[in-house]
Short mmCIF file of C-alpha atoms and ligand atoms in Angstrom, two decimals:
data_model
loop_
_atom_site.label_atom_id
_atom_site.label_comp_id
_atom_site.label_asym_id
_atom_site.label_seq_id
_atom_site.Cartn_x
_atom_site.Cartn_y
_atom_site.Cartn_z
CA MET A 1 54.59 227.38 -14.26
CA THR A 2 55.20 229.91 -11.55
CA GLY A 3 56.50 229.33 -8.04
CA PRO A 4 56.44 231.41 -4.83
CA LEU A 5 59.74 233.19 -5.58
CA SER A 6 58.92 234.06 -9.18
CA LYS A 7 59.60 237.78 -9.84
CA LYS A 8 60.43 238.39 -6.14
CA ARG A 9 63.30 240.85 -5.51
CA ILE A 10 65.73 239.27 -3.10
CA VAL A 11 68.74 241.08 -1.69
CA LEU A 12 71.27 238.41 -0.71
CA GLY A 13 73.85 239.71 1.80
CA VAL A 14 77.01 237.64 2.06
CA THR A 15 79.44 238.14 4.97
CA GLY A 16 82.82 236.71 5.89
CA SER A 17 82.57 233.03 6.66
CA ILE A 18 83.81 229.90 4.95
CA ALA A 19 80.10 229.08 4.47
CA CYS A 20 80.19 231.76 1.71
CA TYR A 21 80.64 228.99 -0.87
CA LYS A 22 77.11 227.82 -0.04
CA SER A 23 75.64 231.21 -0.82
CA ILE A 24 76.72 230.78 -4.46
CA ASP A 25 74.41 227.77 -4.50
CA LEU A 26 71.74 229.80 -2.67
CA ALA A 27 71.98 232.61 -5.26
CA SER A 28 71.65 229.96 -7.95
CA LYS A 29 68.58 228.37 -6.35
CA PHE A 30 66.87 231.78 -5.92
CA THR A 31 67.63 232.69 -9.52
CA GLN A 32 66.36 229.38 -10.84
CA ALA A 33 63.18 229.91 -8.84
CA GLY A 34 62.58 233.05 -10.90
CA ALA A 35 63.72 235.66 -8.35
CA GLU A 36 65.72 238.75 -9.16
CA VAL A 37 68.72 238.47 -6.89
CA ASP A 38 70.90 241.43 -5.96
CA VAL A 39 73.99 240.37 -4.04
CA ILE A 40 75.87 242.58 -1.60
CA LEU A 41 79.23 241.26 -0.39
CA THR A 42 81.08 242.59 2.65
CA ASP A 43 84.83 243.06 2.40
CA SER A 44 85.53 239.91 4.35
CA ALA A 45 83.17 237.90 2.11
CA THR A 46 85.31 238.86 -0.93
CA LYS A 47 88.26 237.07 0.76
CA PHE A 48 86.29 233.79 0.47
CA VAL A 49 84.33 234.22 -2.80
CA THR A 50 84.43 236.63 -5.72
CA PRO A 51 81.76 239.04 -6.94
CA LEU A 52 82.18 237.40 -10.38
CA SER A 53 80.85 234.08 -9.03
CA PHE A 54 77.60 235.75 -8.05
CA LYS A 55 77.37 237.96 -11.14
CA SER A 56 77.75 234.88 -13.37
CA ILE A 57 74.80 233.27 -11.63
CA THR A 58 72.44 236.21 -11.11
CA HIS A 59 73.36 238.13 -14.29
CA ARG A 60 73.06 241.28 -12.22
CA GLN A 61 75.52 243.73 -10.72
CA VAL A 62 77.06 242.75 -7.40
CA VAL A 63 77.68 245.40 -4.78
CA THR A 64 80.88 245.32 -2.74
CA ASN A 65 81.67 248.95 -2.10
CA ILE A 66 79.12 251.61 -1.37
CA PHE A 67 81.48 254.29 -2.69
CA ASP A 68 82.02 252.64 -6.07
CA ILE A 69 80.80 255.29 -8.52
CA ASN A 70 80.92 252.77 -11.39
CA SER A 71 78.29 250.65 -9.69
CA GLU A 72 74.79 251.88 -10.26
CA LEU A 73 73.47 249.65 -7.50
CA ALA A 74 76.03 250.86 -4.98
CA VAL A 75 75.11 254.48 -5.66
CA ASN A 76 71.44 253.52 -5.49
CA HIS A 77 71.63 251.18 -2.53
CA VAL A 78 68.74 252.92 -0.79
CA ALA A 79 66.56 252.27 -3.88
CA LEU A 80 67.71 248.66 -3.75
CA ALA A 81 66.63 248.48 -0.09
CA GLU A 82 63.25 250.04 -0.89
CA GLN A 83 62.52 247.73 -3.85
CA ALA A 84 63.49 244.54 -2.02
CA ASP A 85 60.73 242.04 -1.17
CA ILE A 86 63.10 240.38 1.29
CA PHE A 87 66.67 240.53 2.56
CA VAL A 88 68.49 237.27 3.23
CA ILE A 89 71.85 237.49 4.96
CA ALA A 90 73.59 234.17 4.50
CA PRO A 91 76.05 233.46 5.90
CA ALA A 92 75.77 236.01 8.70
CA SER A 93 79.01 236.27 10.67
CA ALA A 94 79.20 237.08 14.40
CA ASN A 95 80.66 240.45 13.43
CA THR A 96 77.78 241.34 11.09
CA ILE A 97 75.20 240.13 13.64
CA ALA A 98 76.82 242.35 16.31
CA LYS A 99 76.82 245.35 13.99
CA LEU A 100 73.15 244.74 13.00
CA ALA A 101 72.15 244.49 16.65
CA ASN A 102 73.60 247.90 17.21
CA GLY A 103 72.37 249.57 14.04
CA LEU A 104 75.80 250.21 12.56
CA SER A 105 76.12 251.08 8.90
CA ASP A 106 79.80 251.01 7.96
CA ASN A 107 79.42 248.97 4.77
CA ALA A 108 77.06 248.62 1.84
CA LEU A 109 75.15 245.67 3.33
CA LEU A 110 74.55 247.22 6.75
CA THR A 111 73.51 250.54 5.19
CA SER A 112 71.01 248.77 2.98
CA VAL A 113 69.60 246.75 5.89
CA LEU A 114 69.03 249.93 7.84
CA ALA A 115 67.22 251.46 4.89
CA THR A 116 64.87 248.56 4.16
CA LYS A 117 61.37 247.92 5.42
CA SER A 118 61.31 244.39 3.93
CA PRO A 119 61.45 241.27 6.08
CA ILE A 120 64.97 240.15 6.94
CA VAL A 121 66.22 236.55 7.23
CA ILE A 122 69.52 235.97 9.04
CA ALA A 123 71.40 232.65 8.65
CA PRO A 124 74.25 232.69 11.18
CA ALA A 125 77.41 230.70 10.44
CA MET A 126 80.34 230.63 12.84
CA ASP A 127 82.35 228.53 15.26
CA ALA A 128 80.12 226.97 17.95
CA ASN A 129 81.89 228.81 20.79
CA MET A 130 81.40 232.12 19.00
CA PHE A 131 77.70 231.38 18.61
CA GLU A 132 77.30 230.33 22.18
CA ASN A 133 79.20 233.39 23.39
CA ALA A 134 77.01 235.58 25.64
CA ALA A 135 77.49 238.63 23.40
CA THR A 136 76.42 236.78 20.26
CA GLN A 137 73.42 235.27 22.04
CA ARG A 138 72.47 238.76 23.25
CA ASN A 139 72.82 240.14 19.72
CA VAL A 140 70.75 237.33 18.17
CA ALA A 141 68.03 237.94 20.77
CA THR A 142 68.07 241.63 19.86
CA LEU A 143 67.66 240.83 16.13
CA MET A 144 64.72 238.54 16.93
CA SER A 145 63.03 241.18 19.05
CA ASP A 146 63.62 243.62 16.17
CA GLY A 147 61.49 241.28 14.04
CA MET A 148 64.25 239.62 12.04
CA PHE A 149 63.87 235.92 11.29
CA ILE A 150 66.86 233.83 12.51
CA ALA A 151 67.35 230.63 10.48
CA GLY A 152 69.66 228.24 12.28
CA PRO A 153 72.51 227.77 12.79
CA ALA A 154 72.41 224.01 12.27
CA LYS A 155 74.35 221.45 14.22
CA GLY A 156 77.11 219.52 12.48
CA ARG A 157 80.72 219.44 11.47
CA LEU A 158 82.32 222.87 11.52
CA ALA A 159 85.30 224.23 9.56
CA SER A 160 87.41 223.83 12.73
CA GLY A 161 86.90 220.11 12.49
CA LEU A 162 84.79 220.07 15.62
CA THR A 163 81.08 219.28 15.77
CA GLY A 164 78.67 221.83 17.17
CA LEU A 165 76.03 224.43 16.59
CA GLY A 166 77.31 226.88 13.98
CA ARG A 167 76.76 225.55 10.43
CA MET A 168 74.82 227.69 7.99
CA VAL A 169 71.42 226.23 7.22
CA GLU A 170 71.52 224.40 3.87
CA PRO A 171 70.58 226.51 0.81
CA ARG A 172 67.57 224.31 0.03
CA ASP A 173 66.15 224.99 3.50
CA LEU A 174 66.94 228.69 3.23
CA VAL A 175 64.86 228.83 0.09
CA GLY A 176 62.02 227.30 2.13
CA VAL A 177 62.53 229.80 4.95
CA THR A 178 62.50 232.68 2.45
CA GLU A 179 59.22 231.48 0.93
CA MET A 180 57.71 231.02 4.38
CA VAL A 181 58.76 234.46 5.66
CA LEU A 182 57.48 236.08 2.44
CA GLY A 183 54.06 234.41 2.95
CA LYS A 184 53.69 234.69 6.71
CA ASN A 185 50.88 237.24 6.47
CA GLY A 186 49.21 235.36 3.61
CA ASP A 187 45.52 234.48 3.30
CA PHE A 188 45.94 231.34 5.45
CA SER A 189 47.59 233.16 8.34
CA GLY A 190 45.95 232.00 11.58
CA LYS A 191 44.60 228.86 9.93
CA ARG A 192 45.70 225.34 10.89
CA ILE A 193 45.90 222.92 8.00
CA VAL A 194 46.54 219.18 8.36
CA VAL A 195 47.85 217.32 5.31
CA SER A 196 48.50 213.61 4.92
CA ALA A 197 51.02 212.23 2.44
CA GLY A 198 52.71 209.14 1.11
CA GLY A 199 51.71 205.51 0.93
CA THR A 200 51.20 203.68 4.18
CA GLN A 201 53.23 200.59 4.86
CA GLU A 202 51.63 197.54 6.46
CA ALA A 203 54.13 195.25 8.12
CA ILE A 204 54.16 191.56 7.24
CA ASP A 205 57.26 190.85 9.34
CA PRO A 206 60.18 193.04 10.57
CA VAL A 207 61.57 193.22 6.99
CA ARG A 208 58.62 193.11 4.57
CA THR A 209 55.69 195.45 4.10
CA ILE A 210 52.65 195.85 1.85
CA SER A 211 52.64 199.34 0.28
CA ASN A 212 51.78 201.21 -2.86
CA ARG A 213 53.37 203.49 -5.49
CA SER A 214 52.62 206.83 -3.85
CA SER A 215 55.68 209.10 -3.78
CA GLY A 216 54.18 211.61 -1.32
CA LYS A 217 54.88 214.46 -3.74
CA MET A 218 51.32 215.74 -3.89
CA GLY A 219 50.88 215.93 -0.13
CA TYR A 220 54.28 217.60 0.35
CA ALA A 221 53.45 220.17 -2.38
CA ILE A 222 50.15 221.00 -0.61
CA ALA A 223 51.91 221.40 2.74
CA GLU A 224 54.51 223.67 1.11
CA ALA A 225 51.85 225.80 -0.60
CA ALA A 226 49.88 226.14 2.66
CA ARG A 227 53.05 227.14 4.56
CA ASN A 228 53.79 229.75 1.91
CA ARG A 229 50.31 231.26 2.41
CA GLY A 230 50.88 231.70 6.16
CA ALA A 231 49.12 228.57 7.44
CA THR A 232 50.33 226.57 10.45
CA VAL A 233 50.80 223.22 8.78
CA THR A 234 51.03 219.71 10.18
CA LEU A 235 52.06 217.04 7.72
CA VAL A 236 51.34 213.46 8.67
CA SER A 237 53.61 211.51 6.40
CA ALA A 238 53.91 207.85 5.56
CA PRO A 239 57.45 206.82 4.49
CA THR A 240 58.69 208.79 1.46
CA ALA A 241 62.07 209.63 -0.05
CA LEU A 242 61.29 213.35 0.10
CA PRO A 243 63.31 215.77 2.23
CA ASP A 244 61.64 217.42 5.25
CA LEU A 245 59.96 220.72 4.63
CA VAL A 246 61.29 223.58 6.74
CA GLY A 247 58.60 225.30 8.76
CA VAL A 248 56.17 222.36 8.48
CA ARG A 249 55.61 220.24 11.57
CA THR A 250 55.98 216.72 10.19
CA ILE A 251 54.84 213.59 12.03
CA LYS A 252 56.14 210.40 10.48
CA ILE A 253 54.06 207.27 10.68
CA GLU A 254 54.09 203.93 8.84
CA SER A 255 50.79 202.16 8.92
CA ALA A 256 47.17 203.15 8.27
CA LEU A 257 46.31 202.53 11.93
CA GLU A 258 49.13 204.88 13.05
CA MET A 259 47.96 207.48 10.55
CA LYS A 260 44.40 207.21 11.82
CA GLU A 261 45.48 207.74 15.43
CA VAL A 262 47.65 210.76 14.69
CA LEU A 263 45.12 212.39 12.36
CA GLY A 264 42.35 211.90 14.93
CA GLU A 265 44.38 213.98 17.37
CA GLU A 266 45.65 216.56 14.88
CA CYS A 267 42.27 217.28 13.30
CA ASN A 268 40.74 218.30 16.64
CA ASP A 269 41.60 221.92 16.24
CA ALA A 270 42.31 222.10 12.50
CA HIS A 271 40.46 224.24 9.96
CA SER A 272 41.01 221.68 7.16
CA ILE A 273 42.21 218.19 6.55
CA ILE A 274 43.60 217.47 3.08
CA MET A 275 43.93 213.71 2.74
CA ALA A 276 46.47 213.17 -0.03
CA ALA A 277 47.89 209.96 1.46
CA ALA A 278 47.42 206.67 -0.34
CA VAL A 279 46.16 204.56 2.50
CA ALA A 280 46.57 200.80 2.18
CA ASP A 281 43.09 199.32 2.07
CA TRP A 282 44.16 196.11 3.82
CA ARG A 283 46.80 195.08 6.35
CA PRO A 284 48.05 191.63 7.34
CA VAL A 285 45.85 190.12 10.04
CA ARG A 286 49.02 189.25 11.94
CA THR A 287 52.49 190.86 11.82
CA LEU A 288 55.18 188.24 12.40
CA LYS A 289 57.62 189.01 15.19
CA SER A 290 60.62 187.56 13.34
CA LYS A 291 61.55 187.40 9.64
CA ALA A 292 59.76 184.64 7.76
CA LYS A 293 62.32 182.28 6.17
CA LYS A 294 61.75 181.52 2.53
CA SER A 295 63.11 177.97 2.90
CA ASN A 296 59.91 177.04 4.75
CA LYS A 297 57.55 177.66 1.83
CA GLU A 298 57.08 177.58 -1.94
CA THR A 299 53.95 179.72 -1.81
CA TRP A 300 52.78 182.04 0.88
CA LYS A 301 49.24 183.08 1.67
CA ILE A 302 48.91 186.16 3.82
CA ASN A 303 45.55 186.88 5.38
CA LEU A 304 44.55 190.50 5.09
CA THR A 305 41.97 192.50 6.97
CA LYS A 306 40.42 195.80 5.94
CA ASN A 307 41.85 199.03 7.28
CA PRO A 308 39.39 201.59 8.68
CA ASP A 309 38.52 204.48 6.41
CA ILE A 310 40.45 207.34 8.01
CA ILE A 311 38.89 210.43 6.38
CA ALA A 312 35.38 209.01 6.70
CA ASN A 313 35.91 208.71 10.43
CA ILE A 314 37.13 212.24 10.97
CA ASP A 315 34.26 214.15 12.51
CA SER A 316 33.40 217.06 10.27
CA ILE A 317 32.47 219.07 13.34
CA SER A 318 35.78 219.93 14.92
CA SER A 319 35.97 220.78 18.59
CA LYS A 320 37.36 224.20 17.69
CA GLU A 321 35.38 227.43 17.93
CA SER A 322 36.18 227.85 14.23
CA GLY A 323 33.32 225.47 13.48
CA ASN A 324 33.35 222.82 10.81
CA ILE A 325 36.53 221.42 9.40
CA VAL A 326 36.87 221.43 5.57
CA LYS A 327 37.44 217.81 4.52
CA VAL A 328 39.22 217.25 1.24
CA GLY A 329 39.80 213.76 -0.21
CA PHE A 330 41.71 212.46 -3.18
CA ALA A 331 40.60 209.79 -5.59
CA ALA A 332 43.20 207.83 -7.46
CA GLU A 333 41.24 206.23 -10.27
CA SER A 334 42.07 204.28 -13.39
CA GLU A 335 38.51 204.17 -14.84
CA ASN A 336 35.07 205.87 -14.47
CA ILE A 337 36.83 208.71 -12.72
CA ILE A 338 33.89 211.12 -12.18
CA GLU A 339 31.42 208.44 -11.16
CA ASN A 340 33.76 206.62 -8.75
CA SER A 341 35.07 209.86 -7.22
CA SER A 342 31.58 211.37 -6.73
CA ALA A 343 30.50 208.29 -4.83
CA LYS A 344 33.35 208.80 -2.38
CA ILE A 345 32.21 212.37 -1.48
CA SER A 346 29.04 211.29 0.29
CA LYS A 347 30.51 208.04 1.58
CA LYS A 348 33.34 209.92 3.31
CA GLY A 349 31.55 213.19 4.16
CA LEU A 350 33.87 215.33 2.03
CA ASP A 351 33.51 218.95 0.98
CA PHE A 352 35.23 218.11 -2.26
CA ILE A 353 37.37 215.47 -3.84
CA VAL A 354 40.44 215.84 -6.07
CA ALA A 355 40.35 213.11 -8.68
CA ASN A 356 43.17 212.12 -10.91
CA ASP A 357 43.70 209.55 -13.59
CA ILE A 358 46.66 207.50 -12.39
CA THR A 359 47.10 205.92 -15.83
CA ALA A 360 48.06 209.27 -17.42
CA ALA A 361 51.83 209.77 -17.86
CA ASP A 362 51.82 213.37 -16.65
CA SER A 363 49.61 212.75 -13.61
CA GLY A 364 49.60 210.52 -10.58
CA PHE A 365 52.54 208.92 -8.83
CA SER A 366 56.14 210.14 -8.81
CA VAL A 367 55.82 212.92 -11.43
CA ASP A 368 55.98 216.64 -10.51
CA THR A 369 52.80 217.51 -12.45
CA ASN A 370 49.17 216.60 -12.07
CA LYS A 371 45.97 217.03 -14.06
CA VAL A 372 43.06 216.86 -11.69
CA THR A 373 39.29 217.21 -11.67
CA ILE A 374 37.73 218.70 -8.55
CA ILE A 375 34.27 217.46 -7.73
CA HIS A 376 32.30 219.34 -5.09
CA ALA A 377 29.67 217.98 -2.67
CA ASP A 378 27.00 219.93 -4.62
CA GLY A 379 27.92 218.12 -7.79
CA THR A 380 29.91 220.94 -9.44
CA ILE A 381 32.76 219.58 -11.54
CA GLU A 382 35.91 221.59 -12.30
CA LYS A 383 38.44 220.19 -14.74
CA LEU A 384 41.82 221.84 -14.14
CA PRO A 385 44.61 221.95 -16.74
CA LEU A 386 47.97 220.24 -16.34
CA MET A 387 49.82 222.04 -13.53
CA SER A 388 52.76 221.50 -11.25
CA LYS A 389 51.79 219.72 -8.01
CA TYR A 390 52.58 222.95 -6.17
CA GLU A 391 50.04 224.83 -8.33
CA VAL A 392 47.47 222.06 -7.80
CA GLY A 393 48.15 222.54 -4.07
CA ASN A 394 47.30 226.22 -4.40
CA ALA A 395 44.19 225.45 -6.42
CA ILE A 396 43.04 223.11 -3.64
CA LEU A 397 43.77 225.74 -0.98
CA ASP A 398 41.75 228.33 -2.95
CA ARG A 399 38.76 226.05 -2.69
CA VAL A 400 39.42 225.23 0.99
CA LYS A 401 39.39 228.97 1.60
CA THR A 402 36.00 229.35 -0.09
CA GLY A 403 34.79 226.45 2.12
CA LEU A 404 36.13 228.15 5.26
CA ASP A 405 34.50 231.47 4.37
CA PHE A 406 31.24 229.67 3.72
CA LYS A 407 31.23 227.64 6.98
N1 CTP B 501 41.27 206.97 2.45
C1 CTP B 501 41.20 206.96 3.84
N2 CTP B 501 41.28 205.77 4.51
C2 CTP B 501 41.36 204.58 3.82
C3 CTP B 501 41.39 204.59 2.41
C4 CTP B 501 41.35 205.83 1.76
O1 CTP B 501 41.13 208.02 4.48
N3 CTP B 501 41.41 203.47 4.47
C5 CTP B 501 41.19 208.31 1.77
C6 CTP B 501 42.33 208.57 0.84
O2 CTP B 501 43.43 209.20 1.50
C7 CTP B 501 41.69 209.47 -0.18
C8 CTP B 501 40.25 209.00 -0.26
O3 CTP B 501 40.06 208.30 0.96
O4 CTP B 501 41.67 210.80 0.25
C9 CTP B 501 39.99 208.11 -1.45
O5 CTP B 501 40.97 207.07 -1.47
P1 CTP B 501 40.96 205.95 -2.63
O6 CTP B 501 42.10 205.03 -2.44
O7 CTP B 501 40.80 206.61 -3.97
O8 CTP B 501 39.57 205.27 -2.34
P2 CTP B 501 39.15 204.07 -1.41
O9 CTP B 501 38.19 204.60 -0.40
O10 CTP B 501 40.35 203.33 -0.87
O11 CTP B 501 38.33 203.15 -2.41
P3 CTP B 501 38.85 202.24 -3.65
O12 CTP B 501 40.23 201.75 -3.26
O13 CTP B 501 37.88 201.14 -3.68
O14 CTP B 501 38.80 203.09 -4.85
#
């Protein structure tokens, strides 16, 4: 199974900051994602971490000194810059940012940056006062206007013990930023995709809810795949345990009615709605204002009323000049999969439906893989092999794209 960073050539620049320890984790995450990672350390970085740490993880040479004749990469740093798909400088110190803003090239990293045409991601890490300093702000603005992508810094506890804006963005999020920047001119660039995810929760009282087993993984994987193809993505998410996706506008809701309201708004100018959420079919007629005490009852009957069908009520003619919105539904079935799913296409006005057998161990809730059948409005049936949910996301987007070209 291949991901967005598979076989990508990433040059990871590491500069002098205590956040250097996090770049070892970042190098590891890039390598595990299948990227070829070439690390360049500045002199100050080597005071915090060693080249050996990175070499052990990337299994590749690490550049520290441009004049090291024993290092093939150092001698060939221009080739390194030319071959790179992307440069990621993390952590980027105030000093390196200042030098980059002025085009200096007095070390291996700066020289390589000057020589590359690849996109460049900068993850600043420094004391909050240093970041807020007028000179640093001016330099960061220069890098942005030069087309570099500035990730962070994040707010939080700093090495000084104070809290402020200056922490390096977490490695997991930098992986997301790297994927997003690599894909920003992808085939969905200029397209607005709305995805729903998770299982809605219908409140019984302030403590209890009615929900379902959806983990949200499928919807999050679709949102991630769309982001990595250049789309502007809005994710409308029911409660999940999943971390937020960097670069994806996420609106968190709880109930089906909340999801309906938000999606109604968001779909107005969208090119496609991909409805991966598991919407509760019923909600309690009444939500109690205070917690129901168990001492009052041996059994408890809760009256339920039907929730509206959200996707069926989304007008397939969007108000946008782009024309019709491509509507994609999901069908979680445990029997008569094709028959039950096909019926939902016309009932809900879908372009196609993604059906999966929730009783299979490698498909459905909580797992990272899915085996789906895509059924189109014209009756065409495509059975896809077992894939990661991310790959299923891409397969769905391929078909959304065909739908958009057609409409
Ligand atoms: N869906 C929706 N609004 C609802 C129920 C479902 O928009 N109130 C959407 C789901 O997000 C999914 C599709 O409709 O994309 C099919 O959902 P599914 O639960 O399989 O079907 P239901 O319509 O709920 O029918 P049933 O539970 O009887 O199978």
